[in-house]
Short mmCIF file of C-alpha atoms and ligand atoms in Angstrom, two decimals:
data_model
loop_
_atom_site.label_atom_id
_atom_site.label_comp_id
_atom_site.label_asym_id
_atom_site.label_seq_id
_atom_site.Cartn_x
_atom_site.Cartn_y
_atom_site.Cartn_z
CA MET V 1 2.16 -6.36 38.99
CA ALA V 2 3.08 -2.73 38.45
CA ASN V 3 1.01 -0.41 36.28
CA ASN V 4 1.80 -0.45 32.57
CA GLU V 5 4.20 2.48 32.57
CA ASP V 6 6.16 1.02 35.47
CA LEU V 7 6.07 -2.37 33.86
CA PHE V 8 7.51 -0.94 30.64
CA LYS V 9 10.32 0.75 32.57
CA LYS V 10 11.08 -2.52 34.33
CA ILE V 11 11.23 -4.38 31.02
CA ILE V 12 13.66 -1.81 29.60
CA SER V 13 15.97 -1.98 32.60
CA HIS V 14 15.75 -5.78 32.69
CA ALA V 15 16.66 -5.86 28.99
CA LYS V 16 19.81 -3.91 29.79
CA GLU V 17 20.74 -5.71 33.00
CA TYR V 18 20.52 -9.14 31.36
CA GLY V 19 22.25 -8.38 28.06
CA PHE V 20 19.24 -8.15 25.76
CA VAL V 21 19.29 -4.51 24.58
CA PHE V 22 21.72 -1.63 25.14
CA GLN V 23 21.45 1.99 24.11
CA SER V 24 23.77 2.49 21.14
CA SER V 25 27.01 4.42 21.87
CA GLU V 26 26.09 4.51 25.54
CA ILE V 27 29.53 5.59 26.76
CA TYR V 28 29.11 8.68 24.55
CA ASP V 29 25.67 9.35 26.08
CA GLY V 30 23.86 7.34 23.46
CA LEU V 31 22.41 7.96 20.02
CA SER V 32 18.72 8.66 19.95
CA ALA V 33 16.50 5.79 18.79
CA VAL V 34 19.40 3.51 17.92
CA TYR V 35 20.00 0.35 19.95
CA ASP V 36 22.45 -2.53 20.18
CA TYR V 37 21.52 -6.11 20.98
CA GLY V 38 23.62 -7.84 23.63
CA GLN V 39 24.60 -11.45 24.15
CA ASN V 40 21.06 -12.64 24.90
CA GLY V 41 19.31 -10.15 22.64
CA SER V 42 21.30 -11.15 19.58
CA GLU V 43 20.43 -14.81 20.19
CA LEU V 44 16.73 -14.03 20.65
CA LYS V 45 16.76 -11.91 17.50
CA LYS V 46 18.49 -14.64 15.53
CA ASN V 47 15.94 -17.21 16.76
CA ILE V 48 13.00 -14.99 15.75
CA LYS V 49 14.53 -14.61 12.28
CA GLU V 50 14.98 -18.37 11.97
CA TYR V 51 11.42 -19.03 13.14
CA TRP V 52 10.04 -16.60 10.56
CA TRP V 53 12.32 -17.83 7.76
CA LYS V 54 11.39 -21.45 8.45
CA SER V 55 7.67 -20.78 8.33
CA MET V 56 7.82 -18.49 5.29
CA VAL V 57 10.57 -19.99 3.12
CA GLN V 58 11.33 -23.52 4.28
CA TYR V 59 7.67 -24.53 4.69
CA HIS V 60 6.49 -22.93 1.42
CA GLU V 61 7.79 -24.55 -1.74
CA ASN V 62 6.80 -21.47 -3.73
CA ILE V 63 8.61 -18.89 -1.57
CA VAL V 64 12.33 -18.27 -1.93
CA GLY V 65 14.78 -16.01 -0.11
CA LEU V 66 16.79 -12.98 -1.12
CA ASP V 67 19.52 -10.85 0.43
CA SER V 68 19.67 -7.60 -1.52
CA ALA V 69 22.04 -4.70 -0.83
CA ILE V 70 21.11 -1.78 1.39
CA PHE V 71 22.43 0.72 -1.17
CA MET V 72 20.41 0.82 -4.36
CA HIS V 73 20.19 2.98 -7.44
CA PRO V 74 18.64 6.31 -6.37
CA THR V 75 16.01 6.18 -9.13
CA ILE V 76 14.47 3.20 -7.31
CA TRP V 77 13.31 5.58 -4.58
CA LYS V 78 11.95 8.00 -7.15
CA ALA V 79 9.95 5.18 -8.79
CA SER V 80 8.67 3.82 -5.49
CA GLY V 81 7.38 7.25 -4.47
CA HIS V 82 9.69 7.55 -1.45
CA VAL V 83 11.54 10.64 -2.71
CA ASP V 84 8.35 12.60 -3.22
CA ALA V 85 5.97 11.13 -0.71
CA PHE V 86 7.76 9.32 2.15
CA ASN V 87 7.08 12.27 4.40
CA ASP V 88 5.57 12.76 7.79
CA PRO V 89 3.93 16.03 8.79
CA MET V 90 5.73 17.38 11.82
CA ILE V 91 4.88 20.07 14.32
CA ASP V 92 6.87 21.57 17.20
CA ASN V 93 5.56 22.77 20.52
CA LYS V 94 7.00 26.23 21.14
CA ASP V 95 7.18 25.80 24.92
CA SER V 96 8.55 22.29 25.37
CA LYS V 97 10.51 22.44 22.07
CA LYS V 98 9.33 18.87 21.53
CA ARG V 99 8.67 17.69 18.00
CA TYR V 100 5.64 15.55 17.14
CA ARG V 101 4.11 13.91 14.14
CA ALA V 102 1.07 16.08 13.59
CA ASP V 103 -1.12 13.20 12.38
CA VAL V 104 -0.11 11.08 15.38
CA LEU V 105 -1.23 13.81 17.77
CA VAL V 106 -4.67 13.60 16.14
CA GLU V 107 -4.59 9.77 16.02
CA ASP V 108 -3.78 9.70 19.76
CA TYR V 109 -6.76 11.98 20.35
CA LEU V 110 -8.94 9.56 18.36
CA ALA V 111 -7.59 6.62 20.38
CA LYS V 112 -8.69 8.37 23.57
CA ILE V 113 -12.26 8.66 22.26
CA GLU V 114 -12.16 5.01 21.22
CA THR V 115 -11.06 4.06 24.74
CA LYS V 116 -14.11 5.91 26.08
CA ILE V 117 -16.34 3.80 23.84
CA GLU V 118 -14.60 0.62 24.97
CA LYS V 119 -15.15 1.61 28.59
CA GLU V 120 -18.89 2.16 27.95
CA VAL V 121 -19.09 -1.30 26.39
CA LYS V 122 -17.23 -2.91 29.30
CA LYS V 123 -19.55 -1.25 31.80
CA ALA V 124 -22.58 -2.48 29.87
CA VAL V 125 -21.23 -6.04 29.67
CA LYS V 126 -21.00 -6.02 33.46
CA ARG V 127 -24.48 -4.55 33.85
CA PHE V 128 -26.36 -6.78 31.40
CA GLY V 129 -24.37 -10.00 31.73
CA GLU V 130 -25.19 -12.78 29.29
CA SER V 131 -28.13 -11.05 27.66
CA PHE V 132 -25.85 -8.26 26.40
CA ASP V 133 -26.02 -7.57 22.68
CA GLN V 134 -22.86 -5.59 21.90
CA GLU V 135 -23.78 -4.80 18.30
CA GLN V 136 -27.11 -3.32 19.32
CA PHE V 137 -25.57 -1.44 22.22
CA VAL V 138 -22.92 0.19 20.05
CA ALA V 139 -25.54 1.08 17.44
CA THR V 140 -27.98 2.69 19.90
CA ASN V 141 -26.31 3.95 23.09
CA PRO V 142 -26.42 7.78 22.97
CA ARG V 143 -22.97 8.33 24.55
CA VAL V 144 -21.36 5.82 22.19
CA LEU V 145 -23.11 7.41 19.22
CA VAL V 146 -21.88 10.89 20.12
CA ASN V 147 -18.31 9.63 20.40
CA LYS V 148 -18.57 7.66 17.17
CA GLU V 149 -19.78 10.76 15.39
CA LYS V 150 -16.86 12.76 16.81
CA ILE V 151 -14.43 10.15 15.50
CA GLU V 152 -16.06 10.17 12.06
CA ASN V 153 -15.96 13.96 11.85
CA ILE V 154 -12.28 14.09 12.75
CA LYS V 155 -11.37 11.34 10.30
CA ASN V 156 -13.35 13.08 7.57
CA ARG V 157 -11.10 16.09 8.05
CA LEU V 158 -7.76 14.39 8.79
CA TYR V 159 -7.60 11.86 5.97
CA PRO V 160 -8.38 14.24 3.08
CA ALA V 161 -5.96 16.76 4.62
CA MET V 162 -3.24 14.09 4.67
CA ASP V 163 -4.06 12.96 1.12
CA ASN V 164 -4.05 16.51 -0.22
CA ASN V 165 -0.96 17.51 1.73
CA ASP V 166 -3.04 20.29 3.30
CA LEU V 167 -0.71 21.16 6.17
CA ALA V 168 -2.68 24.25 7.23
CA GLU V 169 -5.80 22.11 7.70
CA ILE V 170 -3.87 19.58 9.82
CA LYS V 171 -2.72 22.43 12.07
CA LYS V 172 -6.32 23.72 12.22
CA ILE V 173 -7.56 20.28 13.34
CA ILE V 174 -5.01 20.26 16.18
CA GLU V 175 -6.13 23.74 17.20
CA ASP V 176 -9.85 22.96 16.92
CA LEU V 177 -9.46 19.84 19.06
CA GLU V 178 -7.42 21.89 21.55
CA ILE V 179 -4.70 19.24 21.59
CA ALA V 180 -2.00 20.13 24.11
CA CYS V 181 1.64 19.09 24.19
CA PRO V 182 1.87 16.02 26.46
CA VAL V 183 5.08 17.42 27.98
CA SER V 184 4.37 21.13 28.54
CA GLY V 185 0.58 21.04 28.42
CA SER V 186 0.78 24.07 26.14
CA ARG V 187 -1.21 24.65 22.93
CA SER V 188 1.39 26.89 21.35
CA TRP V 189 2.30 25.10 18.12
CA THR V 190 4.49 25.93 15.12
CA LYS V 191 3.28 25.47 11.54
CA VAL V 192 3.02 21.89 10.26
CA ARG V 193 5.92 21.04 7.91
CA GLN V 194 6.72 17.99 5.78
CA PHE V 195 9.75 15.94 6.70
CA ASN V 196 11.24 13.24 4.43
CA LEU V 197 12.15 10.15 6.42
CA MET V 198 14.95 8.83 4.22
CA PHE V 199 18.57 9.10 5.27
CA SER V 200 20.85 10.06 2.43
CA THR V 201 24.58 9.81 1.89
CA GLN V 202 27.05 10.33 -0.95
CA MET V 203 28.49 7.58 -3.10
CA GLY V 204 31.90 8.29 -4.59
CA SER V 205 34.89 9.94 -2.96
CA LEU V 206 35.02 13.27 -4.82
CA SER V 207 32.23 15.60 -3.99
CA GLU V 208 31.78 16.78 -7.60
CA ASP V 209 31.34 13.15 -8.69
CA ALA V 210 29.23 12.36 -5.70
CA ASN V 211 25.80 10.98 -6.16
CA GLU V 212 23.17 11.22 -3.49
CA ILE V 213 21.99 7.78 -2.52
CA PHE V 214 19.62 6.65 0.20
CA LEU V 215 19.75 4.11 2.97
CA ARG V 216 16.75 1.92 2.18
CA PRO V 217 13.67 2.76 4.24
CA GLU V 218 12.15 -0.69 3.52
CA THR V 219 13.56 -3.98 2.24
CA ALA V 220 10.63 -4.46 -0.15
CA GLN V 221 12.11 -2.48 -3.06
CA GLY V 222 15.13 -4.80 -3.17
CA ILE V 223 12.64 -7.60 -3.81
CA PHE V 224 10.73 -5.74 -6.53
CA VAL V 225 13.83 -4.84 -8.54
CA ASN V 226 14.98 -8.47 -8.36
CA TYR V 227 11.58 -9.91 -9.30
CA LEU V 228 12.64 -10.89 -12.81
CA ASN V 229 16.08 -12.19 -11.75
CA VAL V 230 14.50 -14.56 -9.24
CA GLN V 231 11.55 -15.52 -11.44
CA LYS V 232 13.78 -16.42 -14.39
CA SER V 233 16.72 -18.00 -12.53
CA GLY V 234 14.39 -20.00 -10.27
CA ARG V 235 11.87 -20.74 -13.06
CA MET V 236 9.19 -19.63 -10.63
CA LYS V 237 5.52 -19.98 -11.53
CA LEU V 238 2.84 -17.63 -10.26
CA PRO V 239 1.82 -17.42 -7.46
CA PHE V 240 5.23 -17.27 -5.79
CA GLY V 241 6.92 -15.25 -3.10
CA ILE V 242 10.30 -13.68 -2.36
CA ALA V 243 11.24 -13.21 1.29
CA GLN V 244 13.98 -11.09 2.78
CA ILE V 245 15.24 -10.09 6.22
CA GLY V 246 17.34 -6.97 6.52
CA LYS V 247 18.05 -3.54 7.89
CA ALA V 248 15.94 -0.51 7.08
CA PHE V 249 16.53 3.11 8.05
CA ARG V 250 14.08 5.91 8.75
CA ASN V 251 14.80 9.31 10.17
CA GLU V 252 11.79 9.11 12.47
CA ILE V 253 10.63 12.47 13.78
CA VAL V 254 9.63 11.18 17.13
CA ALA V 255 11.56 8.21 18.25
CA ARG V 256 10.15 6.85 21.44
CA GLN V 257 9.00 3.73 23.19
CA PHE V 258 12.37 1.99 23.26
CA ILE V 259 12.86 -0.36 20.29
CA PHE V 260 9.30 0.21 19.03
CA ARG V 261 10.26 3.12 16.80
CA MET V 262 13.90 3.16 15.82
CA ARG V 263 15.96 4.97 13.22
CA GLU V 264 17.82 1.78 12.27
CA PHE V 265 15.75 -1.38 12.46
CA GLU V 266 15.17 -4.71 10.79
CA GLN V 267 12.27 -5.91 8.69
CA MET V 268 11.16 -9.38 7.65
CA GLU V 269 9.23 -8.91 4.43
CA MET V 270 7.70 -11.18 1.83
CA GLN V 271 6.28 -10.09 -1.51
CA PHE V 272 3.85 -12.60 -2.99
CA PHE V 273 3.39 -12.24 -6.77
CA VAL V 274 -0.04 -13.22 -8.05
CA LYS V 275 -2.23 -13.09 -11.13
CA PRO V 276 -4.18 -9.80 -11.35
CA GLY V 277 -7.68 -10.33 -9.99
CA GLU V 278 -6.53 -12.96 -7.48
CA GLU V 279 -4.91 -10.48 -5.09
CA ILE V 280 -7.79 -10.14 -2.62
CA LYS V 281 -8.03 -13.92 -2.23
CA TRP V 282 -4.28 -14.03 -1.41
CA TYR V 283 -4.51 -10.96 0.79
CA GLU V 284 -7.12 -12.76 2.92
CA TYR V 285 -4.97 -15.90 2.91
CA TRP V 286 -1.90 -14.05 4.17
CA LYS V 287 -3.83 -12.11 6.79
CA GLU V 288 -4.96 -15.37 8.32
CA ALA V 289 -1.63 -17.16 7.86
CA ARG V 290 0.31 -14.36 9.53
CA MET V 291 -2.07 -14.19 12.50
CA LYS V 292 -1.65 -17.98 12.91
CA TRP V 293 2.12 -17.50 12.95
CA HIS V 294 1.88 -15.06 15.84
CA LEU V 295 -0.45 -17.33 17.79
CA SER V 296 1.84 -20.31 17.21
CA LEU V 297 4.26 -18.72 19.69
CA GLY V 298 1.77 -19.35 22.48
CA ILE V 299 0.87 -15.70 23.14
CA PRO V 300 -2.89 -15.44 23.81
CA LYS V 301 -5.21 -14.32 21.02
CA SER V 302 -6.48 -11.43 23.13
CA LYS V 303 -3.09 -9.71 22.77
CA PHE V 304 -3.52 -9.39 18.99
CA ARG V 305 -6.05 -7.69 16.78
CA PHE V 306 -6.46 -6.68 13.15
CA HIS V 307 -6.73 -3.05 12.21
CA ASN V 308 -8.15 -2.80 8.70
CA HIS V 309 -7.04 0.39 6.98
CA GLU V 310 -9.83 2.71 5.98
CA LYS V 311 -7.44 5.16 4.42
CA LEU V 312 -5.47 3.26 1.78
CA ALA V 313 -2.10 4.30 0.37
CA HIS V 314 -2.38 5.26 -3.30
CA TYR V 315 -0.79 1.95 -4.39
CA ALA V 316 -2.93 -0.38 -2.24
CA ASN V 317 -6.40 -1.84 -2.76
CA ALA V 318 -6.55 -3.47 0.69
CA ALA V 319 -4.40 -3.21 3.80
CA ALA V 320 -4.46 -4.30 7.43
CA ASP V 321 -2.16 -4.22 10.42
CA ILE V 322 -1.74 -6.92 12.99
CA GLU V 323 -1.60 -4.98 16.23
CA PHE V 324 -0.11 -6.24 19.47
CA GLU V 325 -0.96 -5.06 22.95
CA PHE V 326 2.36 -3.58 24.07
CA PRO V 327 2.60 -2.14 27.61
CA PHE V 328 1.74 1.23 26.02
CA GLY V 329 -1.34 -0.11 24.24
CA PHE V 330 -2.30 -1.80 20.96
CA LYS V 331 0.16 -0.79 18.22
CA GLU V 332 1.17 -2.00 14.78
CA LEU V 333 3.41 -5.04 14.69
CA GLU V 334 2.96 -6.21 11.10
CA GLY V 335 1.36 -4.92 7.92
CA ILE V 336 -0.34 -6.99 5.21
CA HIS V 337 -0.83 -4.98 2.05
CA SER V 338 -2.33 -5.70 -1.34
CA ARG V 339 -0.02 -3.43 -3.36
CA THR V 340 -1.53 -4.07 -6.82
CA ASP V 341 0.96 -3.73 -9.71
CA PHE V 342 2.08 -0.31 -8.46
CA ASP V 343 5.71 -1.14 -7.64
CA LEU V 344 6.53 -3.42 -10.56
CA GLY V 345 4.65 -1.04 -12.88
CA ALA V 346 6.62 1.96 -11.59
CA HIS V 347 10.00 0.19 -11.92
CA GLN V 348 9.05 -0.92 -15.41
CA LYS V 349 8.32 2.70 -16.33
CA PHE V 350 11.39 4.25 -14.69
CA SER V 351 13.90 1.58 -15.78
CA GLY V 352 12.47 1.00 -19.23
CA LYS V 353 12.79 -2.79 -18.63
CA LYS V 354 9.80 -5.11 -18.88
CA LEU V 355 8.90 -6.68 -15.53
CA GLN V 356 6.26 -9.10 -16.70
CA TYR V 357 5.25 -12.69 -16.36
CA PHE V 358 4.40 -14.93 -19.26
CA ASP V 359 1.38 -16.94 -18.19
CA PRO V 360 1.38 -20.21 -20.16
CA GLU V 361 -2.21 -20.94 -19.16
CA ILE V 362 -3.60 -17.95 -21.02
CA ASN V 363 -0.68 -17.38 -23.37
CA GLU V 364 -0.33 -13.77 -22.26
CA SER V 365 2.17 -11.57 -20.45
CA TYR V 366 1.22 -9.21 -17.65
CA VAL V 367 2.68 -7.34 -14.68
CA PRO V 368 1.88 -9.45 -11.60
CA TYR V 369 0.02 -8.03 -8.61
CA VAL V 370 1.66 -8.20 -5.20
CA VAL V 371 0.51 -9.04 -1.69
CA GLU V 372 3.06 -8.06 0.93
CA THR V 373 3.59 -9.21 4.50
CA SER V 374 5.91 -6.88 6.38
CA ILE V 375 6.85 -7.39 10.00
CA GLY V 376 9.32 -5.48 12.15
CA LEU V 377 11.88 -7.77 13.75
CA ASP V 378 12.58 -5.36 16.61
CA ARG V 379 8.87 -4.91 17.31
CA THR V 380 8.44 -8.69 17.38
CA PHE V 381 11.36 -8.82 19.81
CA LEU V 382 9.65 -6.21 21.99
CA ALA V 383 6.33 -8.07 21.84
CA ILE V 384 8.02 -11.30 22.95
CA LEU V 385 9.98 -9.52 25.67
CA SER V 386 7.04 -7.62 27.09
CA HIS V 387 4.78 -10.66 27.10
CA ALA V 388 7.50 -12.85 28.63
CA TYR V 389 8.44 -10.58 31.53
CA SER V 390 6.79 -11.70 34.72
CA GLU V 391 7.32 -11.35 38.44
CA GLU V 392 6.32 -14.27 40.64
CA LYS V 393 5.94 -14.65 44.37
CA LEU V 394 7.10 -18.09 45.44
CA GLU V 395 5.76 -20.33 48.19
CA ASP V 396 8.69 -19.53 50.50
CA GLY V 397 7.86 -15.82 50.23
CA SER V 398 10.76 -14.99 47.91
CA GLU V 399 10.28 -13.45 44.45
CA ARG V 400 11.63 -14.28 41.05
CA VAL V 401 11.66 -12.48 37.73
CA ILE V 402 11.09 -14.92 34.93
CA MET V 403 11.19 -14.40 31.19
CA LYS V 404 8.62 -16.80 29.79
CA ILE V 405 10.12 -16.65 26.31
CA PRO V 406 8.75 -19.42 24.07
CA PRO V 407 11.41 -22.18 24.38
CA VAL V 408 11.99 -22.27 20.63
CA LEU V 409 13.09 -18.62 20.78
CA ALA V 410 14.95 -18.65 24.12
CA PRO V 411 18.51 -17.30 23.85
CA VAL V 412 19.94 -20.14 25.94
CA LYS V 413 18.12 -23.46 25.72
CA VAL V 414 19.95 -25.39 28.42
CA ALA V 415 22.07 -24.41 31.41
CA ILE V 416 24.49 -27.07 32.67
CA LEU V 417 25.15 -26.60 36.35
CA PRO V 418 27.43 -28.71 38.56
CA LEU V 419 25.95 -28.57 42.06
CA MET V 420 29.38 -27.84 43.52
CA LYS V 421 32.77 -26.87 42.23
CA LYS V 422 34.42 -30.06 43.50
CA ASP V 423 34.40 -33.86 43.53
CA GLU V 424 34.63 -34.25 39.76
CA LEU V 425 31.19 -32.62 39.32
CA PRO V 426 32.52 -29.87 36.99
CA LYS V 427 34.30 -32.46 34.87
CA LYS V 428 31.12 -34.51 34.44
CA ALA V 429 29.09 -31.37 33.72
CA ARG V 430 31.60 -30.31 31.05
CA GLU V 431 31.29 -33.72 29.38
CA ILE V 432 27.50 -33.25 29.16
CA MET V 433 27.94 -29.69 27.92
CA ASP V 434 30.29 -30.85 25.14
CA VAL V 435 27.64 -33.22 23.82
CA LEU V 436 24.63 -30.88 24.15
CA LYS V 437 26.25 -27.77 22.68
CA VAL V 438 26.49 -29.42 19.29
CA ASP V 439 22.70 -29.15 18.90
CA HIS V 440 21.62 -26.46 21.35
CA MET V 441 22.77 -23.11 22.66
CA CYS V 442 23.99 -24.10 26.14
CA GLN V 443 25.64 -22.29 29.01
CA TYR V 444 27.92 -23.82 31.62
CA GLU V 445 27.94 -22.15 35.04
CA GLU V 446 29.57 -23.20 38.28
CA LYS V 447 29.76 -19.90 40.20
CA ASP V 448 27.35 -19.12 43.09
CA ALA V 449 24.81 -21.23 44.94
CA ILE V 450 22.55 -23.33 42.75
CA GLY V 451 19.46 -21.26 43.68
CA ARG V 452 21.08 -18.06 42.44
CA ARG V 453 22.09 -19.74 39.21
CA TYR V 454 18.50 -20.91 38.66
CA ARG V 455 17.28 -17.32 39.21
CA ARG V 456 19.79 -15.98 36.69
CA HIS V 457 18.56 -18.41 34.09
CA ASP V 458 14.90 -17.68 34.89
CA ALA V 459 15.72 -14.04 34.25
CA ILE V 460 17.05 -14.69 30.74
CA GLY V 461 14.38 -17.26 29.94
CA THR V 462 16.44 -20.48 29.83
CA PRO V 463 13.76 -23.19 29.63
CA TYR V 464 15.86 -26.06 31.04
CA CYS V 465 18.55 -26.37 33.71
CA ILE V 466 20.50 -29.60 34.02
CA THR V 467 22.07 -30.11 37.43
CA VAL V 468 24.93 -32.52 37.97
CA ASP V 469 25.17 -33.78 41.57
CA HIS V 470 26.85 -36.59 43.49
CA GLN V 471 24.22 -39.08 42.43
CA THR V 472 25.22 -38.35 38.82
CA LEU V 473 28.65 -39.81 39.51
CA GLU V 474 27.05 -42.96 40.87
CA ASP V 475 24.20 -43.70 38.46
CA GLN V 476 24.71 -41.45 35.40
CA THR V 477 21.52 -39.44 36.01
CA VAL V 478 20.96 -35.69 36.33
CA THR V 479 18.05 -33.48 37.28
CA ILE V 480 16.28 -31.41 34.64
CA ARG V 481 14.46 -28.33 35.95
CA ASP V 482 11.62 -26.71 34.04
CA ARG V 483 11.76 -22.89 34.06
CA ASP V 484 8.00 -22.29 34.29
CA THR V 485 6.97 -24.95 36.81
CA MET V 486 10.35 -25.15 38.61
CA LYS V 487 9.70 -28.91 38.81
CA GLN V 488 12.74 -31.16 38.70
CA GLU V 489 12.89 -34.67 37.29
CA ARG V 490 15.68 -37.21 37.37
CA ILE V 491 16.67 -38.49 33.97
CA ALA V 492 19.49 -40.56 32.51
CA ILE V 493 22.34 -38.59 30.90
CA GLU V 494 21.91 -40.53 27.67
CA LYS V 495 18.28 -39.37 27.43
CA ILE V 496 18.93 -35.61 27.92
CA SER V 497 19.46 -34.78 24.27
CA GLY V 498 16.30 -36.54 23.06
CA ILE V 499 14.13 -35.12 25.86
CA ILE V 500 15.28 -31.55 25.21
CA ALA V 501 14.86 -31.85 21.45
CA GLU V 502 11.33 -33.21 21.99
CA ARG V 503 10.33 -30.44 24.43
CA LEU V 504 11.74 -27.67 22.27
CA LYS V 505 9.43 -28.76 19.45
CA LYS V 506 6.34 -27.80 21.50
N1 GAP S 601 7.25 -2.49 2.96
C1 GAP S 601 6.17 -2.02 3.74
C2 GAP S 601 6.58 -1.28 4.92
O1 GAP S 601 7.74 -0.97 5.13
P1 GAP S 601 5.63 -0.25 7.13
O2 GAP S 601 4.27 -0.40 7.74
O3 GAP S 601 6.16 1.10 6.92
O4 GAP S 601 5.54 -1.03 5.75
C3 GAP S 601 6.48 -2.49 8.17
O5 GAP S 601 6.67 -1.10 7.97
C4 GAP S 601 6.84 -2.88 9.58
O6 GAP S 601 8.15 -2.43 9.89
C5 GAP S 601 5.94 -2.24 10.64
O7 GAP S 601 4.77 -3.00 10.84
C6 GAP S 601 6.85 -2.27 11.86
O8 GAP S 601 6.78 -3.53 12.52
C7 GAP S 601 8.24 -2.11 11.27
N2 GAP S 601 8.70 -0.71 11.42
C8 GAP S 601 8.37 0.35 10.65
N3 GAP S 601 9.00 1.46 11.09
C9 GAP S 601 9.73 1.10 12.16
C10 GAP S 601 10.61 1.78 13.06
N4 GAP S 601 10.88 3.07 12.91
N5 GAP S 601 11.19 1.08 14.07
C11 GAP S 601 10.95 -0.24 14.22
N6 GAP S 601 10.15 -0.94 13.40
C12 GAP S 601 9.54 -0.29 12.38
#
């Protein structure tokens, strides 16, 4: 298999060639960091949404859904802190003219030191074998200790500088670490400036009446401002959750890595309202539950890890990311945040409306605390795609590209393929298609040799191909081919539906 950078390029071009993801406005040379999902991509995306919704809403009696508007009252963003604090510090390189997030330049530098530590550990594991005590090694090895100290020192400067909005200090850190522009290799940097990530637009047709409103940068606030509506209309008792899937918009400074960081993207968020004091228990619960969800898709555990936040946002008392190993390294896929009563408290203050819960057990009203799970739909899509992409050499020396997408998420579940375009085979295949398409996303294809059709379906991740041949006309059986093993079995037409439904459950 190619190295990771090549692999990532292959995944991106495969995604385009097979109708998963297209650059937005491509015929006009594209729009930076905005993407469209094609015929297979939109199906995969829809299936991921359904899988998430089922596990969060359908399987939890105390979690309900919501579909709030993208446009909201502008004061919401004042209350949530986004108007004043949803900023990223940016810096430009004077030679390459490339713009970077200043904190990310430093974080990338830290990641390089961490990789050095990991390499030391790996070397030691090899050297000492079973008797290796990793904890002791990390606590005593001089090279590891020096690197750990470096990391600590940098963090002790970066985090307070970020908290205090000390842009000069952030620039100084970049200079002191001699961080160079990855494109030009130059260390000639502009000042660090703050950049608000929200897109704004005007509501109202006359400019003097116009009101600046924002495209929501997260779906969560739509949930908070509807907390009381849902609680009262649904007679919800604490603890309970509200889940929502929807678009979010951020004017990202550096948009890179394909659909990893986009300016228009989708989030799947759930806010879980709990009694104050119980939030850490629920935070731990959701951390574990969300990790289980990821693993339920059959991707190995080694591809995921938790990253517990040391530096907490002002509204959080605990936070962690679930990171996934993308082709460009471990990066955030989902966040689990214990957000205290910050959001409801702020909306209560700014709106002047009480956002409380009357707890019949203690006969008291209070503002609930909130534990949030927030996952990017597009990032989940990219995780699935990059894990699924695989190139295989077959016994006959030929090669195939196969997308090992979990069957439950596959864009097309079943391909119906008459072996030839004659002798009533298409007619029979169409009859089977008409029955199966009621329950499953199916595709009928009669063009090209059967081998080429199998390859096409391997490439979009279709888990099952049904082939109708001359024997079908005689004994009402077909072959069913498994995408991963390429094994074919003969089964009765009347059993196809049940067999596929059963296998898709796995
Ligand atoms: N309500 C909390 C919140 O929005 P976040 O960590 O800023 O938290 C949550 O975003 C998730 O949304 C991230 O873990 C990521 O998967 C996704 N996300 C954030 N920014 C994104 C972007 N520019 N493009 C694609 N996905 C993004």
